[in-house]
Short mmCIF file of C-alpha atoms in Angstrom, two decimals:
data_model
loop_
_atom_site.label_atom_id
_atom_site.label_comp_id
_atom_site.label_asym_id
_atom_site.label_seq_id
_atom_site.Cartn_x
_atom_site.Cartn_y
_atom_site.Cartn_z
CA MET L 1101 230.07 14.49 180.79
CA ARG L 1102 233.08 16.32 182.22
CA ALA L 1103 236.64 15.83 181.00
CA GLY L 1104 238.65 13.44 183.09
CA GLN L 1105 235.62 11.31 183.98
CA PRO L 1106 235.28 8.74 181.25
CA TRP L 1107 232.37 6.30 181.58
CA ALA L 1108 232.86 2.66 180.95
CA VAL L 1109 229.95 2.18 178.59
CA GLY L 1110 231.80 0.94 175.56
CA PRO L 1111 235.56 1.32 176.28
CA TRP L 1112 237.59 -1.62 177.41
CA SER L 1113 239.88 -1.61 180.46
CA GLY L 1114 242.42 -4.33 180.60
CA GLY L 1115 240.40 -6.51 178.28
CA GLN L 1116 237.29 -6.13 180.42
CA LEU L 1117 234.38 -3.78 180.16
CA ALA L 1118 234.70 -1.08 182.83
CA ALA L 1119 231.95 -1.22 185.45
CA GLY L 1120 231.64 2.48 186.28
CA PRO L 1121 233.17 5.92 186.08
CA MET L 1122 236.90 6.31 186.52
CA LEU L 1123 238.14 7.71 189.87
CA PRO L 1124 241.36 9.68 190.25
CA GLY L 1125 244.32 7.38 190.05
CA GLY L 1126 242.80 5.24 187.33
CA GLN L 1127 240.53 3.30 189.66
CA THR L 1128 237.00 2.34 188.71
CA ALA L 1129 234.10 3.27 190.92
CA GLY L 1130 232.50 0.27 192.52
CA PRO L 1131 228.79 -0.35 193.01
CA GLY L 1132 227.24 2.51 194.98
CA GLN L 1133 230.48 4.54 195.00
CA LEU L 1134 230.07 8.11 193.75
CA PRO L 1135 232.56 10.01 191.67
CA PRO L 1136 234.44 12.88 193.35
CA ASP L 1137 231.88 15.54 192.33
CA GLY L 1138 229.20 13.63 194.26
CA ARG L 1139 226.94 13.02 191.27
CA ALA L 1140 225.43 9.61 190.70
CA ALA L 1141 226.46 7.80 187.60
CA PRO L 1142 223.83 8.06 184.85
CA ARG L 1143 221.64 4.96 184.32
CA LEU L 1144 222.31 2.90 181.25
CA TRP L 1145 219.74 3.04 178.35
CA ARG L 1146 217.38 0.11 178.51
CA GLY L 1147 217.90 -0.59 174.90
CA SER L 1148 221.58 -1.25 175.31
CA GLY L 1149 222.98 -4.68 174.66
CA GLY L 1150 220.51 -5.39 171.76
CA ARG L 1151 217.32 -4.90 173.78
CA TRP L 1152 216.23 -2.17 171.36
CA LEU L 1153 214.98 -4.95 169.10
CA VAL L 1154 212.53 -6.01 171.81
CA TRP L 1155 211.11 -2.49 171.93
CA VAL L 1156 210.77 -2.41 168.15
CA PHE L 1157 208.83 -5.69 168.21
CA ARG L 1158 206.59 -4.35 170.98
CA LEU L 1159 205.81 -1.22 168.97
CA VAL L 1160 204.96 -3.28 165.90
CA LEU L 1161 202.74 -5.61 167.95
CA TRP L 1162 200.84 -2.71 169.50
CA ALA L 1163 200.40 -1.13 166.07
CA VAL L 1164 198.94 -4.37 164.69
CA LEU L 1165 196.57 -4.76 167.66
CA LEU L 1166 195.39 -1.16 167.33
CA LEU L 1167 194.81 -1.65 163.59
CA ILE L 1168 192.76 -4.84 164.15
CA GLY L 1169 190.71 -3.16 166.84
CA TYR L 1170 190.04 -0.16 164.62
CA GLN L 1171 188.90 -2.31 161.70
CA GLY L 1172 186.58 -4.31 163.97
CA VAL L 1173 184.94 -1.18 165.34
CA ALA L 1174 184.66 0.29 161.85
CA ALA L 1175 182.97 -2.87 160.57
CA ILE L 1176 180.44 -2.80 163.39
CA VAL L 1177 179.67 0.86 162.79
CA THR L 1178 179.40 0.33 159.03
CA ASP L 1179 177.07 -2.68 159.30
CA ALA L 1180 174.81 -1.13 161.87
CA PRO L 1181 171.53 -0.06 160.22
CA GLY L 1182 171.03 3.65 160.09
CA PRO L 1183 167.71 5.53 160.26
CA GLY L 1184 166.91 4.88 156.57
CA ALA L 1185 168.37 1.37 156.31
CA ALA L 1186 165.07 -0.48 156.73
CA ALA L 1187 163.38 1.60 154.08
CA THR L 1188 166.28 1.09 151.68
CA ALA L 1189 166.27 -2.73 152.13
CA THR L 1190 162.55 -2.92 151.62
CA GLY L 1191 162.79 -0.74 148.57
CA SER L 1192 165.53 -2.88 147.03
CA ARG L 1193 163.52 -6.06 147.59
CA GLY L 1194 160.47 -4.41 146.12
CA THR L 1195 162.25 -3.56 142.85
CA ALA L 1196 162.59 -7.25 141.86
CA PHE L 1197 159.57 -8.94 140.30
CA PRO L 1198 158.41 -11.93 142.46
CA ALA L 1199 158.86 -14.54 139.75
CA MET L 1200 158.42 -17.59 141.99
CA LEU L 1201 155.13 -16.27 143.39
CA ALA L 1202 153.92 -15.39 139.89
CA ARG L 1203 154.71 -18.92 138.65
CA ALA L 1204 152.67 -20.58 141.39
CA TYR L 1205 149.86 -18.03 140.99
CA ALA L 1206 149.61 -18.59 137.23
CA VAL L 1207 149.44 -22.36 137.68
CA GLU L 1208 146.53 -22.02 140.12
CA PHE L 1209 144.80 -19.62 137.76
CA GLY L 1210 145.27 -21.97 134.80
CA GLN L 1211 143.59 -24.83 136.64
CA VAL L 1212 140.44 -22.73 136.91
CA TYR L 1213 140.60 -20.83 133.61
CA LEU L 1214 141.28 -23.82 131.31
CA ASN L 1215 138.39 -25.89 132.71
CA PHE L 1216 134.88 -24.85 131.80
CA SER L 1217 131.47 -26.46 131.50
CA PRO L 1218 127.91 -25.06 131.74
CA ALA L 1219 127.32 -27.39 134.70
CA THR L 1220 130.09 -25.71 136.71
CA ALA L 1221 129.82 -22.15 135.34
CA VAL L 1222 128.92 -20.52 138.67
CA GLN L 1223 131.70 -22.31 140.54
CA ARG L 1224 134.20 -21.31 137.84
CA SER L 1225 133.15 -17.65 138.02
CA ASN L 1226 133.50 -17.57 141.79
CA SER L 1227 136.93 -19.17 141.61
CA LEU L 1228 138.14 -16.84 138.85
CA ALA L 1229 137.15 -13.80 140.91
CA LEU L 1230 140.01 -14.64 143.29
CA PHE L 1231 142.55 -14.03 140.51
CA LEU L 1232 141.05 -10.98 138.73
CA PRO L 1233 140.86 -7.25 139.51
CA PRO L 1234 137.56 -6.12 141.08
CA GLY L 1235 134.84 -5.42 138.54
CA THR L 1236 136.17 -7.84 135.93
CA ASP L 1237 133.70 -9.96 133.95
CA PRO L 1238 133.32 -13.14 136.08
CA GLU L 1239 133.24 -15.34 132.96
CA PHE L 1240 136.48 -13.71 131.80
CA GLY L 1241 135.68 -14.02 128.10
CA TRP L 1242 133.88 -17.38 128.09
CA ASN L 1243 130.45 -17.33 126.45
CA GLY L 1244 129.02 -20.02 128.73
CA THR L 1245 128.78 -22.88 126.22
CA GLY L 1246 130.91 -25.92 125.47
CA THR L 1247 133.16 -28.02 127.66
CA GLN L 1248 136.92 -28.07 128.04
CA VAL L 1249 139.01 -30.26 130.35
CA LEU L 1250 142.52 -29.47 131.56
CA GLN L 1251 144.60 -32.64 131.80
CA SER L 1252 147.94 -31.24 132.93
CA GLU L 1253 149.94 -28.03 133.05
CA GLN L 1254 153.26 -26.63 134.16
CA VAL L 1255 155.28 -23.46 133.86
CA ALA L 1256 157.29 -23.20 130.64
CA GLY L 1257 158.87 -19.81 131.38
CA VAL L 1258 158.57 -16.34 132.91
CA ARG L 1259 159.30 -13.17 130.88
CA VAL L 1260 159.78 -10.28 133.29
CA LEU L 1261 158.87 -6.94 131.72
CA SER L 1262 159.40 -4.62 134.70
CA ALA L 1263 159.44 -4.61 138.48
CA HIS L 1264 155.65 -5.03 138.43
CA ARG L 1265 154.75 -6.89 135.23
CA ALA L 1266 155.60 -10.23 133.67
CA ILE L 1267 154.19 -12.88 131.34
CA VAL L 1268 154.07 -16.41 132.74
CA THR L 1269 153.87 -19.07 130.03
CA LEU L 1270 152.08 -22.31 130.88
CA LEU L 1271 152.56 -25.52 128.91
CA ALA L 1272 149.30 -27.44 129.16
CA ARG L 1273 147.44 -30.40 127.71
CA VAL L 1274 143.80 -29.48 127.18
CA SER L 1275 141.27 -32.01 125.86
CA GLY L 1276 144.11 -34.02 124.35
CA GLN L 1277 145.84 -31.02 122.72
CA LEU L 1278 149.18 -29.51 123.73
CA ILE L 1279 149.04 -25.71 124.07
CA GLU L 1280 150.92 -22.80 125.58
CA LEU L 1281 149.10 -20.08 127.51
CA GLY L 1282 150.61 -16.67 128.21
CA VAL L 1283 149.25 -15.22 131.47
CA PRO L 1284 149.89 -11.51 132.25
CA ILE L 1285 150.69 -10.97 135.94
CA TYR L 1286 150.89 -7.67 137.85
CA ALA L 1287 152.67 -7.57 141.20
CA ALA L 1288 152.85 -4.80 143.81
CA ASP L 1289 153.08 -4.48 147.61
CA GLY L 1290 153.52 -8.23 148.04
CA GLY L 1291 150.37 -9.10 146.05
CA VAL L 1292 149.71 -10.38 142.53
CA VAL L 1293 146.78 -10.40 140.12
CA VAL L 1294 146.02 -11.56 136.59
CA SER L 1295 146.06 -8.18 134.84
CA GLY L 1296 144.51 -9.11 131.50
CA HIS L 1297 143.18 -11.83 129.23
CA PRO L 1298 145.61 -14.73 128.66
CA ALA L 1299 146.88 -15.52 125.16
CA LEU L 1300 146.69 -18.92 123.47
CA LEU L 1301 150.11 -19.67 121.98
CA ALA L 1302 151.50 -22.41 119.78
CA PRO L 1303 153.18 -25.32 121.58
CA PRO L 1304 156.90 -25.98 121.12
CA SER L 1305 157.70 -27.13 117.62
CA GLN L 1306 158.85 -30.66 117.03
CA VAL L 1307 162.37 -31.24 115.79
CA VAL L 1308 164.02 -34.22 114.16
CA PRO L 1309 167.07 -35.59 116.02
CA PRO L 1310 170.16 -36.35 113.97
CA GLY L 1311 170.48 -39.79 112.49
CA PRO L 1312 172.43 -42.53 114.28
CA ALA L 1313 176.18 -42.41 113.91
CA SER L 1314 177.59 -45.48 112.25
CA ALA L 1315 180.15 -47.40 114.28
CA PRO L 1316 181.66 -50.87 113.89
CA THR L 1317 179.97 -53.53 116.02
CA ASP L 1318 181.68 -55.94 118.37
CA SER L 1319 179.86 -59.04 117.13
CA ALA L 1320 181.34 -61.45 119.65
CA ALA L 1321 180.48 -59.20 122.59
CA ARG L 1322 176.99 -58.61 121.21
CA THR L 1323 176.33 -62.36 120.96
CA SER L 1324 177.43 -63.08 124.53
CA LEU L 1325 175.59 -60.04 125.94
CA ALA L 1326 172.39 -61.06 124.17
CA ARG L 1327 172.51 -64.31 126.16
CA MET L 1328 173.37 -62.63 129.48
CA LEU L 1329 171.14 -59.53 129.49
CA PRO L 1330 167.72 -61.26 129.79
CA ASP L 1331 168.82 -62.86 133.08
CA PHE L 1332 170.22 -59.52 134.23
CA PHE L 1333 167.00 -57.64 133.48
CA ARG L 1334 164.94 -60.28 135.29
CA ALA L 1335 167.10 -59.67 138.36
CA TYR L 1336 166.93 -55.90 137.76
CA ALA L 1337 163.13 -56.03 137.58
CA SER L 1338 162.89 -57.99 140.83
CA GLY L 1339 165.22 -55.65 142.71
CA ASP L 1340 166.60 -58.63 144.64
CA ALA L 1341 170.03 -57.59 145.92
CA LEU L 1342 171.35 -61.15 145.98
CA ARG L 1343 170.34 -61.81 142.38
CA LEU L 1344 171.69 -58.45 141.23
CA GLY L 1345 174.95 -59.06 143.05
CA ALA L 1346 175.80 -61.83 140.61
CA PHE L 1347 175.89 -59.25 137.80
CA GLU L 1348 177.62 -56.38 139.61
CA ALA L 1349 181.18 -55.38 138.82
CA PRO L 1350 183.45 -55.21 141.90
CA GLY L 1351 183.02 -51.90 143.70
CA ASP L 1352 179.71 -51.07 141.99
CA HIS L 1353 176.19 -51.29 143.39
CA LEU L 1354 172.98 -51.58 141.38
CA THR L 1355 169.44 -50.82 142.54
CA GLY L 1356 166.60 -52.68 140.82
CA LEU L 1357 162.96 -51.86 140.18
CA GLY L 1358 161.58 -53.69 143.21
CA GLY L 1359 159.10 -55.86 141.32
CA VAL L 1360 157.12 -52.99 139.80
CA VAL L 1361 157.10 -54.69 136.39
CA PRO L 1362 158.24 -58.10 135.19
CA PHE L 1363 160.71 -58.56 132.35
CA GLY L 1364 159.13 -59.13 128.96
CA ARG L 1365 161.72 -59.31 126.22
CA LEU L 1366 165.05 -58.00 125.06
CA GLY L 1367 164.77 -55.68 122.06
CA GLN L 1368 167.45 -54.04 119.98
CA LEU L 1369 171.03 -54.21 121.19
CA SER L 1370 174.03 -52.16 120.10
CA VAL L 1371 177.59 -52.99 121.20
CA PRO L 1372 180.16 -50.74 119.47
CA SER L 1373 183.72 -52.01 119.18
CA ALA L 1374 186.22 -50.50 121.59
CA PRO L 1375 189.71 -51.33 122.88
CA GLY L 1376 190.04 -53.00 126.25
CA LEU L 1377 187.47 -54.89 128.30
CA ILE L 1378 184.82 -52.16 128.75
CA ARG L 1379 181.84 -51.75 126.42
CA HIS L 1380 179.16 -49.02 126.33
CA VAL L 1381 175.91 -50.73 125.37
CA THR L 1382 172.53 -49.39 124.23
CA VAL L 1383 169.55 -51.72 124.54
CA THR L 1384 165.75 -51.65 124.50
CA VAL L 1385 163.81 -53.73 127.02
CA GLY L 1386 160.16 -54.68 126.84
CA TRP L 1387 158.48 -54.50 130.27
CA ARG L 1388 155.20 -56.28 130.87
CA ALA L 1389 152.34 -54.50 132.58
CA ALA L 1390 151.41 -55.81 136.00
CA SER L 1391 147.88 -56.76 134.94
CA PRO L 1392 147.02 -58.32 131.55
CA VAL L 1393 144.65 -56.64 129.12
CA ALA L 1394 142.15 -58.33 126.86
CA ALA L 1395 143.35 -58.98 123.35
CA PHE L 1396 140.88 -60.15 120.74
CA THR L 1397 141.57 -62.49 117.85
CA ALA L 1398 139.22 -63.42 115.04
CA SER L 1399 137.94 -66.47 116.95
CA ARG L 1400 138.26 -65.83 120.70
CA ALA L 1401 139.36 -63.41 123.34
CA VAL L 1402 142.69 -64.15 125.02
CA SER L 1403 144.45 -62.57 127.98
CA ALA L 1404 147.75 -61.03 126.86
CA PRO L 1405 150.10 -58.82 128.83
CA ALA L 1406 150.71 -55.25 127.74
CA VAL L 1407 154.36 -54.66 126.83
CA ILE L 1408 156.15 -51.32 126.48
CA GLU L 1409 159.73 -50.94 125.31
CA MET L 1410 162.19 -48.60 127.01
CA GLY L 1411 165.78 -47.67 126.18
CA TYR L 1412 168.82 -48.07 128.43
CA ALA L 1413 172.48 -47.13 128.29
CA MET L 1414 174.76 -49.56 130.09
CA THR L 1415 178.45 -49.89 130.84
CA VAL L 1416 179.67 -53.47 131.07
CA VAL L 1417 183.10 -54.95 131.72
CA ARG L 1418 184.56 -58.34 130.88
CA ARG L 1419 185.82 -60.21 133.96
CA GLY L 1420 186.89 -63.86 133.95
CA GLY L 1421 184.98 -64.75 130.81
CA ALA L 1422 181.70 -63.10 131.99
CA TRP L 1423 180.17 -59.68 131.46
CA LEU L 1424 179.49 -57.62 134.61
CA VAL L 1425 177.42 -54.45 134.79
CA ARG L 1426 179.04 -51.27 136.09
CA SER L 1427 176.14 -48.84 135.46
CA ILE L 1428 172.69 -48.59 133.93
CA GLY L 1429 170.57 -45.55 133.09
CA ALA L 1430 168.44 -43.84 130.47
CA ALA L 1431 169.86 -43.69 126.96
CA ALA L 1432 170.21 -40.15 125.58
CA THR L 1433 170.49 -41.41 122.02
CA GLN L 1434 169.84 -44.64 120.22
CA PRO L 1435 172.02 -46.03 117.42
CA TRP L 1436 169.07 -47.12 115.28
CA PRO L 1437 166.36 -45.11 113.52
CA SER L 1438 163.24 -44.18 115.45
CA PRO L 1439 160.28 -46.48 114.80
#
């Protein structure tokens, strides 16, 4: 910029911002009027007047968009399977022992192995061959005599030894006896086989649960509940929604047994003391079998129903002088000694 030609970007002239370069005599060049040297006035910077902030925001926005686009492309490239990806995935799956398949396989094997009888020896041998390596003795250790009957079985556990070997333990009832059977399983290439003779193991040991905890009894609540509960369990046995509704606490819904068994008798009842109107009750109920069985006395045979007692845990609440049932289910413990 030459001396004597001040530009009006910034300086004030008479309280107003000058519009252009100064002409001789102190006049300001109007629109389209050139200064004396014939040069056009330079264009103002687009960022003047605070517009530079708009350009900063635009740069930041473009940077963010470029970053998002780069990350998206990188994710696609990273996730795309390379030449060895399929082999790696297959190899990683193959390193884990197929425990679920081994469980089902051992159960099927146990149904054949734990049943034997001379009358079905050939059928048993043919069935066992499907579980054993080629060339294995078709009797698989049985000497061909005696009879054994499998009544039930299920998987008690799986002990994985390696990527190819595991021991599946079956809990079974055989000819009235509870046993455990350890079955060695070998797995490879998607297949499984019983790799050796099973082992007869001891069943789970019995334990003694802790004795009942002593707690004060709500005698008044126990007396009134003993009168109410037989009617409730009759309605519960029937499964009739209308009858059950008379015993339901507001907001709760009970589902009965649908007439599977009729109510027999009310057994032991425990109602511990507690503050408020809610009581947690434990009770035994005797259900009658649907069809009577013959019972013999010294003089004659009579028809008497079979009765079996079962334990329930209930939550009841006192409303308007009556007990209503909020929930009913199996009792985890009982406050009296086992019979």
